[in-house]
């Protein structure tokens, strides 16, 4: 190996090993600062529902639930829409038009989240979601998930889930579209030659082959939804309480941090906000780790030889 | 099972006794966009025979057989005119369901293309699942009989749950043949089935092709003339989108009528 190539290799190795180091640093720094809160509240930090700065009680169960539920709503809405859009773009519309529409969808992914938040706050929630939610409340309030004791504002868990769905749809659908376009046309032909109809070709040959790509888009979308802060903070209503109803204002870990950090006074309050961040980090890690295991399980034995 | 098989054998036996034409092509023209690739093809294909289509690259061999099971029309801008009669019925008539035609006329492709996301077993049964078959026992019977017909059962009987992509190239191609046979086609089209395989795997596929004509009609596209002379009863020579000559294989190779054919088979061009 030439000398300068050797240096290049050392240089790149140093860069690459910086990444795990950085990750360890995150954990240590955030973990250290949140230690105080964990020591004081123990397991009740995760399981209790009170966040009361004057009395110095800090517990994040509603926020953990809020994070998971709002992301789950987003995923539930976004996944079928994304798959449908990706199928349309890859299987039904001509390639040039598909590339054009695909790049527009990808542009949507580049819109800053504060823009989505503001659009949700000023337009989408008051004029579109609020009437729908009011209708749900009037007619379906016997369902605990849609119950409400008094009037609703539209700024709540359901609304932020819907806005999150719109925010993660571009990345999910473009990952799905890429993985559908990656399906070899020989497999589509193989299915057609067996007498499959177009919908069977799509279901078995295309989606069947690309299901790992779909799974990857789910985890990517879920990951983004979990950590999304700005738009959620603007729409979720920021209530420090736990509620079964999706129509009640709520809070996520990310929005809690955004709302509380500036106002946190005193060691224990600051440590608790940081501990909320640590919790979010751990949740993201668990989801990511589970994703890897699931993706590996999905692979059929022997197919790694492709 | 035995009874069904006997009936089938009898039916196929009668056909083979008759050995009449199963496909008749009349005035077939095909285009990709403005590119006129098949020019007025007329040919009659006999049942329970192997018919080889030979010719230089780009002469329209593949396009021709893709017109026989209506696969050609799936390519954007592709167009077909003329008639293809399968047992006397034009497959391009209005009201004919192309998926039905593709079930009766199966196809094996140049590059082995098993579904990598499906197991060996699911690959073989894919076509039957498309047509909604759920009977477990029947499926298991079809699985075994098709793999046996494709000379593959002994090699994969312990690997039925592995991915179709885990097999060797030759095994994958035989898996694709088993998959095509599972929907019980009358005709099997093969588009250069050995061009991606090594000589041993090629020999196996050739042996298989010859054994298949007892029950099926086989049309095989090849640019390998030795292969055509080894496996085919009839051979058609195509050049620039036309069928130049079509005859018994021995006749075509030993005593061709056309000068063009002779020049091609003696290697003067191609």
Coordinates of C-alpha atoms in Angstrom, one line a residue:
Chain A
X1 CA 0.0 0.0 0.0
X2 CA 1.3 3.5 -0.9
X3 CA 2.0 5.8 2.0
X4 CA -0.7 8.3 1.3
X5 CA -3.3 5.5 1.0
X6 CA -2.2 4.3 4.4
X7 CA -2.8 7.7 5.9
X8 CA -6.1 7.9 4.2
X9 CA -7.1 4.6 5.7
X10 CA -6.1 5.8 9.2
X11 CA -7.9 9.0 8.7
X12 CA -11.1 7.3 7.7
X13 CA -10.8 4.7 10.4
X14 CA -10.6 7.5 13.0
X15 CA -13.7 9.1 11.5
X16 CA -15.6 5.9 11.6
X17 CA -14.7 5.0 15.1
X18 CA -15.9 8.5 16.2
X19 CA -19.5 7.4 15.6
X20 CA -19.7 4.7 18.3
X21 CA -17.7 7.0 20.6
X22 CA -20.3 9.8 20.0
X23 CA -23.1 7.4 20.8
X24 CA -21.5 6.4 24.0
X25 CA -21.0 10.0 24.9
X26 CA -24.7 10.7 24.4
X27 CA -25.6 8.0 26.8
X28 CA -23.0 8.9 29.4
X29 CA -23.7 12.6 29.4
X30 CA -27.5 12.4 29.4
X31 CA -27.5 9.4 31.7
X32 CA -25.2 11.2 34.2
X33 CA -27.4 14.3 34.3
X34 CA -30.6 12.3 34.7
X35 CA -29.2 10.1 37.5
X36 CA -30.6 12.5 40.2
X37 CA -34.1 12.2 39.0
X38 CA -33.9 8.4 38.6
X39 CA -32.5 8.2 42.2
X40 CA -35.2 10.4 43.7
X41 CA -38.3 8.9 41.9
X42 CA -37.1 5.4 41.0
X43 CA -39.5 3.4 38.9
X44 CA -42.3 5.8 39.7
X45 CA -40.6 8.2 37.3
X46 CA -41.9 6.0 34.5
X47 CA -45.1 4.8 36.1
X48 CA -46.5 7.9 37.8
X49 CA -48.6 10.6 36.2
X50 CA -47.8 13.7 38.1
X51 CA -45.6 16.5 36.7
X52 CA -45.7 19.2 39.3
X53 CA -42.7 21.7 39.4
X54 CA -43.8 23.6 42.6
X55 CA -44.1 20.4 44.6
X56 CA -41.0 19.0 42.8
X57 CA -42.7 15.8 41.6
X58 CA -41.7 14.7 38.2
X59 CA -43.2 11.6 36.5
X60 CA -43.5 10.9 32.8
X61 CA -46.0 8.0 32.3
X62 CA -48.5 10.2 30.3
X63 CA -45.7 11.5 28.1
X64 CA -44.4 8.0 27.4
X65 CA -47.9 7.0 26.4
X66 CA -48.4 10.2 24.4
X67 CA -45.2 9.5 22.5
X68 CA -46.1 5.9 21.7
X69 CA -49.8 6.6 20.9
X70 CA -49.3 9.7 18.7
X71 CA -46.6 7.8 16.8
X72 CA -48.8 4.8 16.5
X73 CA -51.7 6.9 15.1
X74 CA -49.3 8.5 12.6
X75 CA -48.1 5.1 11.5
X76 CA -51.6 3.6 11.3
X77 CA -52.7 6.4 8.9
X78 CA -49.5 6.8 7.0
X79 CA -48.6 3.2 6.2
X80 CA -51.6 2.3 4.0
X81 CA -51.5 5.7 2.3
X82 CA -47.7 5.4 1.7
X83 CA -48.0 1.8 0.3
X84 CA -50.9 2.9 -1.9
X85 CA -49.1 5.9 -3.2
X86 CA -45.9 3.9 -3.8
X87 CA -47.8 1.2 -5.7
X88 CA -49.5 3.8 -7.8
X89 CA -46.2 5.4 -8.6
X90 CA -44.3 2.2 -9.4
X91 CA -46.9 0.1 -11.0
X92 CA -49.6 2.2 -12.5
X93 CA -48.2 5.5 -13.7
X94 CA -45.7 5.9 -16.6
X95 CA -42.1 6.0 -15.5
X96 CA -41.4 9.7 -16.3
X97 CA -44.5 10.9 -14.5
X98 CA -43.7 8.6 -11.6
X99 CA -40.2 10.1 -11.3
X100 CA -41.7 13.6 -11.4
X101 CA -44.3 12.9 -8.7
X102 CA -41.8 10.9 -6.7
X103 CA -39.5 13.9 -6.5
X104 CA -42.3 16.1 -5.4
X105 CA -43.1 13.7 -2.6
X106 CA -39.5 13.7 -1.6
X107 CA -39.6 17.5 -1.6
X108 CA -42.3 17.3 1.0
X109 CA -39.9 15.5 3.3
X110 CA -37.7 18.5 3.2
X111 CA -40.3 20.9 4.5
X112 CA -39.2 22.1 8.0
X113 CA -41.3 20.7 10.8
X114 CA -42.1 24.1 12.2
X115 CA -43.9 24.8 8.9
X116 CA -46.0 21.7 9.2
X117 CA -46.7 22.7 12.8
X118 CA -47.7 26.2 11.9
X119 CA -49.9 24.9 9.0
X120 CA -51.5 22.4 11.4
X121 CA -52.0 25.1 14.1
X122 CA -53.4 27.7 11.8
X123 CA -55.2 25.8 9.0
X124 CA -55.5 22.1 9.2
X125 CA -56.7 21.7 12.8
X126 CA -59.2 24.5 13.0
X127 CA -60.7 24.1 9.5
X128 CA -60.4 20.4 8.8
X129 CA -59.7 18.3 11.9
X130 CA -61.8 20.2 14.4
X131 CA -65.1 19.7 12.6
X132 CA -64.4 16.0 12.2
X133 CA -63.3 15.5 15.8
X134 CA -66.4 17.5 17.0
X135 CA -68.6 15.1 14.9
X136 CA -66.8 12.1 16.4
X137 CA -67.3 13.5 19.9
X138 CA -71.0 14.3 19.4
X139 CA -71.8 10.8 18.0
X140 CA -69.3 8.3 19.3
X141 CA -68.4 9.7 22.7
X142 CA -69.6 6.3 24.3
X143 CA -66.2 5.0 23.1
X144 CA -63.7 5.8 25.8
X145 CA -61.0 6.7 23.1
X146 CA -63.3 9.4 21.8
X147 CA -64.9 10.6 25.0
X148 CA -64.8 14.1 26.3
X149 CA -66.4 15.7 29.4
X150 CA -66.6 19.1 27.9
X151 CA -65.9 20.9 24.7
X152 CA -62.8 20.1 22.6
X153 CA -60.4 22.4 21.0
X154 CA -58.9 20.3 18.2
X155 CA -55.5 20.6 19.8
X156 CA -55.0 17.1 21.1
X157 CA -53.5 13.6 20.6
X158 CA -55.6 12.7 17.5
X159 CA -54.7 15.9 15.7
X160 CA -51.0 15.6 16.4
X161 CA -51.1 12.0 15.2
X162 CA -52.8 13.0 11.9
X163 CA -50.3 15.8 11.4
X164 CA -47.4 13.4 12.2
X165 CA -48.8 11.0 9.7
X166 CA -48.7 13.7 7.0
X167 CA -45.1 14.5 8.1
X168 CA -43.8 10.9 7.9
X169 CA -45.8 10.0 4.7
X170 CA -43.2 11.4 2.3
X171 CA -40.2 9.5 3.6
X172 CA -42.3 6.3 4.1
X173 CA -43.8 6.4 0.6
X174 CA -40.5 7.2 -1.1
X175 CA -38.7 4.3 0.7
X176 CA -41.6 2.0 -0.3
X177 CA -41.5 3.3 -3.9
X178 CA -37.8 2.7 -4.1
X179 CA -38.2 -0.8 -2.9
X180 CA -41.0 -1.5 -5.4
X181 CA -39.0 -0.1 -8.3
X182 CA -36.1 -2.4 -7.1
X183 CA -38.2 -5.5 -7.7
X184 CA -36.8 -7.2 -10.8
X185 CA -39.2 -7.1 -13.8
X186 CA -38.4 -10.8 -14.3
X187 CA -40.4 -11.5 -11.2
X188 CA -43.4 -9.6 -12.4
X189 CA -43.2 -11.5 -15.7
X190 CA -42.9 -14.8 -13.8
X191 CA -46.1 -14.1 -12.0
X192 CA -47.9 -12.9 -15.1
X193 CA -46.8 -16.1 -16.9
X194 CA -48.4 -18.1 -14.2
X195 CA -51.8 -16.5 -15.0
X196 CA -51.7 -13.9 -12.2
X197 CA -53.9 -10.8 -12.5
X198 CA -52.3 -7.4 -12.0
X199 CA -53.4 -7.2 -8.4
X200 CA -52.0 -10.7 -7.7
X201 CA -48.7 -9.6 -9.3
X202 CA -48.6 -6.6 -7.1
X203 CA -49.5 -8.5 -3.9
X204 CA -47.3 -11.6 -4.4
X205 CA -44.4 -10.6 -6.6
X206 CA -44.0 -6.9 -5.8
X207 CA -45.0 -6.5 -2.2
X208 CA -43.8 -10.0 -1.3
X209 CA -40.4 -9.2 -2.6
X210 CA -40.3 -5.7 -1.1
X211 CA -41.7 -6.4 2.3
X212 CA -38.4 -5.8 4.0
X213 CA -38.4 -2.4 2.3
X214 CA -41.9 -1.7 3.7
X215 CA -40.8 -2.8 7.1
X216 CA -37.8 -0.5 6.9
X217 CA -40.1 2.4 6.0
X218 CA -42.3 1.6 9.0
X219 CA -39.3 1.8 11.4
X220 CA -38.0 4.9 9.7
X221 CA -41.4 6.6 9.9
X222 CA -42.0 5.5 13.5
X223 CA -38.5 6.7 14.5
X224 CA -39.2 10.1 13.0
X225 CA -42.6 10.3 14.7
X226 CA -41.2 9.4 18.1
X227 CA -38.8 12.2 18.2
X228 CA -40.7 14.9 16.3
X229 CA -40.9 17.9 18.6
X230 CA -41.8 21.2 17.0
X231 CA -45.0 20.3 15.2
X232 CA -46.3 18.2 18.0
X233 CA -45.6 20.9 20.6
X234 CA -47.7 23.3 18.5
X235 CA -50.7 20.9 18.1
X236 CA -50.9 18.4 20.9
X237 CA -52.2 20.9 23.5
X238 CA -49.5 20.3 26.1
X239 CA -51.6 19.0 29.0
X240 CA -49.6 17.5 31.8
X241 CA -52.1 14.7 32.5
X242 CA -53.0 11.3 31.4
X243 CA -56.2 10.8 29.4
X244 CA -57.7 7.8 27.7
X245 CA -59.4 10.0 25.2
X246 CA -57.6 10.9 22.0
X247 CA -59.6 14.1 21.8
X248 CA -58.1 15.5 25.0
X249 CA -54.9 17.6 25.0
X250 CA -51.9 15.6 25.8
X251 CA -48.1 15.6 25.8
X252 CA -45.2 13.7 24.4
X253 CA -41.7 13.3 25.8
X254 CA -40.3 15.5 23.1
X255 CA -42.9 18.2 23.6
X256 CA -42.5 18.0 27.4
X257 CA -38.8 18.7 27.0
X258 CA -39.4 21.6 24.7
X259 CA -42.0 23.1 27.0
X260 CA -40.4 22.5 30.4
X261 CA -36.6 22.9 29.9
X262 CA -36.6 26.7 29.7
X263 CA -38.7 26.9 32.8
X264 CA -37.0 24.2 34.9
X265 CA -35.6 25.7 38.0
X266 CA -33.6 23.8 40.5
X267 CA -31.4 20.7 40.2
X268 CA -34.1 18.1 40.4
X269 CA -36.4 19.8 37.8
X270 CA -33.5 20.1 35.3
X271 CA -32.5 16.5 36.0
X272 CA -36.0 15.3 35.4
X273 CA -36.3 17.0 32.0
X274 CA -33.0 15.4 31.0
X275 CA -34.2 12.1 32.3
X276 CA -37.3 12.5 30.0
X277 CA -34.8 12.9 27.1
X278 CA -33.0 9.8 28.3
X279 CA -36.2 7.9 28.3
X280 CA -36.9 9.0 24.7
X281 CA -33.5 7.9 23.7
X282 CA -33.9 4.5 25.2
X283 CA -37.4 4.1 23.6
X284 CA -35.9 4.9 20.2
X285 CA -33.1 2.5 20.8
X286 CA -35.5 -0.3 21.8
X287 CA -37.6 0.3 18.7
X288 CA -34.6 0.3 16.4
X289 CA -33.2 -2.8 18.0
X290 CA -36.5 -4.6 17.6
X291 CA -36.6 -3.5 14.0
X292 CA -33.3 -5.1 13.3
X293 CA -34.4 -8.4 14.9
X294 CA -37.8 -8.3 13.0
X295 CA -36.0 -7.6 9.7
X296 CA -33.7 -10.5 10.2
X297 CA -36.6 -12.8 11.1
X298 CA -38.4 -11.8 8.0
X299 CA -35.7 -13.0 5.8
X300 CA -36.4 -16.5 4.5
X301 CA -33.8 -19.1 5.2
X302 CA -31.4 -19.3 2.2
X303 CA -32.5 -16.0 0.7
X304 CA -29.3 -14.2 1.9
X305 CA -27.7 -15.9 -1.1
X306 CA -29.4 -13.6 -3.5
Chain B
X1 CA -54.9 -39.6 -7.5
X2 CA -54.1 -42.6 -9.6
X3 CA -57.4 -42.4 -11.4
X4 CA -56.9 -38.7 -12.2
X5 CA -53.4 -39.4 -13.4
X6 CA -54.5 -42.3 -15.6
X7 CA -57.2 -40.1 -17.1
X8 CA -54.7 -37.4 -17.8
X9 CA -52.3 -39.9 -19.3
X10 CA -55.1 -41.2 -21.5
X11 CA -56.0 -37.7 -22.6
X12 CA -52.4 -36.9 -23.3
X13 CA -52.0 -40.3 -25.0
X14 CA -54.8 -39.6 -27.3
X15 CA -53.4 -36.2 -28.1
X16 CA -50.0 -37.7 -28.8
X17 CA -51.6 -40.3 -31.0
X18 CA -53.3 -37.6 -33.0
X19 CA -50.3 -35.4 -32.8
X20 CA -52.2 -32.7 -34.6
X21 CA -51.6 -29.0 -34.5
X22 CA -52.3 -27.3 -31.1
X23 CA -51.2 -23.7 -32.1
X24 CA -51.7 -22.0 -35.4
X25 CA -50.3 -18.6 -36.0
X26 CA -51.8 -16.6 -38.9
X27 CA -50.4 -13.3 -40.1
X28 CA -48.8 -12.3 -36.8
X29 CA -47.1 -8.9 -36.7
X30 CA -45.7 -7.3 -33.6
X31 CA -44.2 -3.9 -32.8
X32 CA -42.3 -2.2 -30.0
X33 CA -43.3 1.4 -30.5
X34 CA -42.4 2.0 -34.1
X35 CA -40.0 -0.9 -34.3
X36 CA -41.6 -3.6 -36.4
X37 CA -40.1 -6.8 -34.9
X38 CA -42.4 -9.6 -36.2
X39 CA -43.4 -9.6 -39.8
X40 CA -46.3 -11.7 -41.0
X41 CA -45.5 -14.9 -39.1
X42 CA -47.4 -18.0 -40.2
X43 CA -46.7 -21.3 -38.4
X44 CA -48.4 -24.3 -37.1
X45 CA -47.1 -26.0 -34.0
X46 CA -47.8 -29.7 -33.4
X47 CA -48.9 -31.0 -30.1
X48 CA -46.6 -33.3 -28.0
X49 CA -43.6 -32.2 -30.0
X50 CA -40.6 -30.1 -29.2
X51 CA -40.4 -27.2 -31.6
X52 CA -37.2 -25.1 -31.6
X53 CA -37.0 -21.5 -32.8
X54 CA -33.5 -20.6 -33.9
X55 CA -31.9 -17.5 -35.4
X56 CA -29.4 -14.8 -34.7
X57 CA -29.8 -12.4 -31.7
X58 CA -32.5 -9.7 -32.3
X59 CA -34.3 -11.7 -35.0
X60 CA -37.6 -11.7 -32.9
X61 CA -37.5 -15.2 -31.5
X62 CA -38.3 -14.2 -28.0
X63 CA -40.9 -11.7 -29.1
X64 CA -42.5 -14.4 -31.1
X65 CA -43.0 -16.8 -28.2
X66 CA -44.0 -13.9 -25.9
X67 CA -46.9 -13.3 -28.4
X68 CA -48.0 -16.8 -27.9
X69 CA -49.0 -16.3 -24.3
X70 CA -49.9 -12.6 -24.5
X71 CA -46.9 -11.5 -22.5
X72 CA -45.7 -9.2 -25.2
X73 CA -48.6 -6.8 -24.7
X74 CA -47.4 -6.0 -21.1
X75 CA -44.5 -4.0 -22.4
X76 CA -45.4 -0.3 -22.7
X77 CA -45.9 0.7 -26.4
X78 CA -46.0 -3.0 -27.5
X79 CA -48.6 -3.9 -30.1
X80 CA -49.7 -7.1 -31.8
X81 CA -51.8 -7.9 -34.9
X82 CA -52.9 -11.1 -36.4
X83 CA -54.2 -14.4 -35.0
X84 CA -52.9 -17.0 -32.7
X85 CA -55.2 -20.0 -32.6
X86 CA -55.0 -22.2 -29.5
X87 CA -57.1 -25.3 -30.2
X88 CA -58.9 -23.3 -32.9
X89 CA -59.7 -20.3 -30.7
X90 CA -57.9 -17.0 -31.4
X91 CA -56.3 -15.9 -28.1
X92 CA -56.4 -12.3 -29.2
X93 CA -60.2 -12.3 -29.6
X94 CA -62.2 -9.9 -27.6
X95 CA -63.5 -11.3 -24.4
X96 CA -60.6 -13.8 -24.0
X97 CA -59.0 -13.5 -20.6
X98 CA -55.2 -13.3 -21.0
X99 CA -54.6 -14.7 -17.5
X100 CA -56.5 -17.8 -18.6
X101 CA -54.3 -18.1 -21.8
X102 CA -51.2 -17.7 -19.7
X103 CA -52.3 -20.6 -17.5
X104 CA -52.8 -22.8 -20.5
X105 CA -49.5 -21.7 -22.1
X106 CA -46.8 -21.7 -19.5
X107 CA -43.4 -20.0 -19.8
X108 CA -39.9 -20.5 -18.6
X109 CA -37.5 -17.6 -18.9
X110 CA -33.9 -17.1 -20.0
X111 CA -32.6 -16.2 -16.5
X112 CA -34.0 -18.5 -13.7
X113 CA -36.5 -16.3 -11.9
X114 CA -37.8 -18.1 -8.8
X115 CA -39.6 -15.8 -6.3
X116 CA -36.8 -15.2 -3.8
X117 CA -39.3 -14.3 -1.1
X118 CA -41.0 -17.6 -1.3
X119 CA -39.8 -21.1 -0.3
X120 CA -39.1 -23.8 -2.8
X121 CA -42.6 -25.2 -2.0
X122 CA -44.4 -21.9 -2.4
X123 CA -42.6 -21.3 -5.6
X124 CA -44.0 -24.5 -7.1
X125 CA -47.5 -23.8 -5.9
X126 CA -47.5 -20.0 -6.6
X127 CA -49.6 -20.4 -9.8
X128 CA -52.2 -22.6 -8.0
X129 CA -52.5 -20.1 -5.2
X130 CA -53.2 -17.4 -7.7
X131 CA -56.1 -19.4 -9.0
X132 CA -57.3 -19.8 -5.4
X133 CA -56.6 -23.5 -4.8
X134 CA -56.6 -24.2 -1.0
X135 CA -56.9 -28.0 -0.8
X136 CA -53.8 -29.0 1.2
X137 CA -53.7 -32.6 0.1
X138 CA -54.0 -31.7 -3.6
X139 CA -51.3 -29.0 -3.2
X140 CA -48.9 -31.5 -1.7
X141 CA -49.6 -34.0 -4.5
X142 CA -49.0 -31.3 -7.1
X143 CA -45.8 -30.2 -5.3
X144 CA -44.3 -33.7 -5.4
X145 CA -45.4 -34.6 -8.9
X146 CA -44.3 -31.4 -10.5
X147 CA -40.9 -31.5 -8.8
X148 CA -40.5 -35.1 -9.9
X149 CA -41.5 -34.2 -13.5
X150 CA -38.8 -31.5 -13.4
X151 CA -36.2 -34.0 -12.1
X152 CA -35.8 -32.0 -9.0
X153 CA -37.6 -33.8 -6.2
X154 CA -34.6 -35.9 -5.0
X155 CA -32.4 -32.8 -4.8
X156 CA -34.8 -30.5 -3.0
X157 CA -37.1 -32.8 -0.9
X158 CA -35.2 -31.8 2.2
X159 CA -35.0 -28.1 1.3
X160 CA -38.7 -27.4 0.6
X161 CA -38.8 -24.6 3.1
X162 CA -35.7 -22.8 2.0
X163 CA -35.8 -19.8 -0.3
X164 CA -36.1 -20.5 -4.0
X165 CA -33.1 -18.4 -4.4
X166 CA -30.9 -20.7 -2.3
X167 CA -30.7 -23.4 -5.0
X168 CA -28.0 -23.6 -7.7
X169 CA -28.7 -22.0 -11.1
X170 CA -29.6 -25.2 -12.8
X171 CA -31.9 -26.2 -9.9
X172 CA -33.5 -22.8 -10.0
X173 CA -34.3 -23.2 -13.7
X174 CA -35.8 -26.7 -13.0
X175 CA -37.8 -25.1 -10.1
X176 CA -39.1 -22.6 -12.6
X177 CA -40.1 -25.4 -14.9
X178 CA -41.9 -27.2 -12.0
X179 CA -43.6 -24.0 -11.2
X180 CA -44.8 -23.6 -14.8
X181 CA -46.0 -27.3 -14.8
X182 CA -48.0 -26.9 -11.6
X183 CA -50.8 -24.9 -13.3
X184 CA -51.2 -27.8 -15.8
X185 CA -50.5 -26.0 -19.0
X186 CA -51.0 -27.5 -22.4
X187 CA -48.0 -25.7 -23.9
X188 CA -44.7 -24.8 -22.4
X189 CA -42.7 -21.9 -23.9
X190 CA -39.1 -21.8 -23.1
X191 CA -37.0 -18.7 -23.8
X192 CA -33.4 -19.8 -24.1
X193 CA -33.8 -21.8 -20.9
X194 CA -30.1 -22.9 -20.8
X195 CA -28.3 -19.8 -21.8
X196 CA -27.4 -18.9 -18.2
X197 CA -26.4 -22.4 -17.2
X198 CA -23.3 -24.5 -17.3
X199 CA -23.0 -27.6 -19.5
X200 CA -24.0 -30.2 -16.9
X201 CA -27.1 -28.2 -15.9
X202 CA -27.8 -27.7 -19.6
X203 CA -27.7 -31.4 -20.3
X204 CA -30.2 -32.0 -17.5
X205 CA -32.6 -29.4 -18.8
X206 CA -32.3 -30.9 -22.3
X207 CA -33.1 -34.3 -21.0
X208 CA -36.1 -32.8 -19.2
X209 CA -37.4 -31.1 -22.3
X210 CA -37.4 -34.4 -24.2
X211 CA -39.2 -36.1 -21.4
X212 CA -41.8 -33.3 -21.1
X213 CA -43.2 -33.8 -24.6
X214 CA -45.0 -36.9 -23.6
X215 CA -47.4 -34.7 -21.7
X216 CA -46.9 -31.2 -23.1
X217 CA -46.1 -29.3 -26.2
X218 CA -42.8 -27.5 -25.9
X219 CA -41.7 -24.5 -27.9
X220 CA -38.1 -23.7 -27.1
X221 CA -36.1 -20.6 -28.3
X222 CA -32.4 -21.2 -28.5
X223 CA -29.4 -19.7 -30.3
X224 CA -27.6 -22.9 -29.8
X225 CA -28.1 -25.0 -32.9
X226 CA -26.7 -28.2 -31.4
X227 CA -29.3 -27.8 -28.7
X228 CA -32.0 -27.5 -31.3
X229 CA -30.8 -30.6 -33.1
X230 CA -30.6 -32.5 -29.9
X231 CA -34.0 -31.8 -28.4
X232 CA -36.4 -30.6 -31.2
X233 CA -38.7 -32.5 -33.5
X234 CA -39.3 -29.4 -35.6
X235 CA -37.2 -26.3 -36.0
X236 CA -38.0 -22.9 -37.3
X237 CA -35.3 -20.5 -38.5
X238 CA -36.1 -16.9 -38.0
X239 CA -34.2 -13.9 -39.5
X240 CA -35.1 -10.2 -39.2
X241 CA -38.5 -10.8 -37.9
X242 CA -39.6 -13.4 -40.4
X243 CA -39.7 -17.2 -40.4
X244 CA -37.4 -18.2 -43.2
X245 CA -37.8 -21.9 -42.9
X246 CA -39.8 -24.4 -40.8
X247 CA -39.4 -28.1 -41.1
X248 CA -38.5 -31.3 -39.3
X249 CA -35.3 -30.7 -37.4
X250 CA -33.3 -33.4 -39.3
X251 CA -34.5 -32.0 -42.6
X252 CA -33.7 -28.4 -41.7
X253 CA -30.2 -29.2 -40.5
X254 CA -29.2 -31.7 -43.1
X255 CA -31.0 -30.5 -46.2
X256 CA -32.3 -26.9 -45.8
X257 CA -34.4 -25.5 -48.6
X258 CA -33.3 -21.9 -48.2
X259 CA -29.8 -20.6 -48.8
X260 CA -30.1 -18.3 -45.8
X261 CA -30.8 -21.2 -43.5
X262 CA -27.8 -23.1 -44.8
X263 CA -25.5 -20.1 -44.4
X264 CA -26.8 -19.7 -40.8
X265 CA -26.4 -23.3 -39.7
X266 CA -23.0 -23.6 -41.3
X267 CA -21.9 -20.6 -39.3
X268 CA -21.4 -18.2 -42.2
X269 CA -23.3 -15.5 -40.3
X270 CA -25.1 -15.1 -37.0

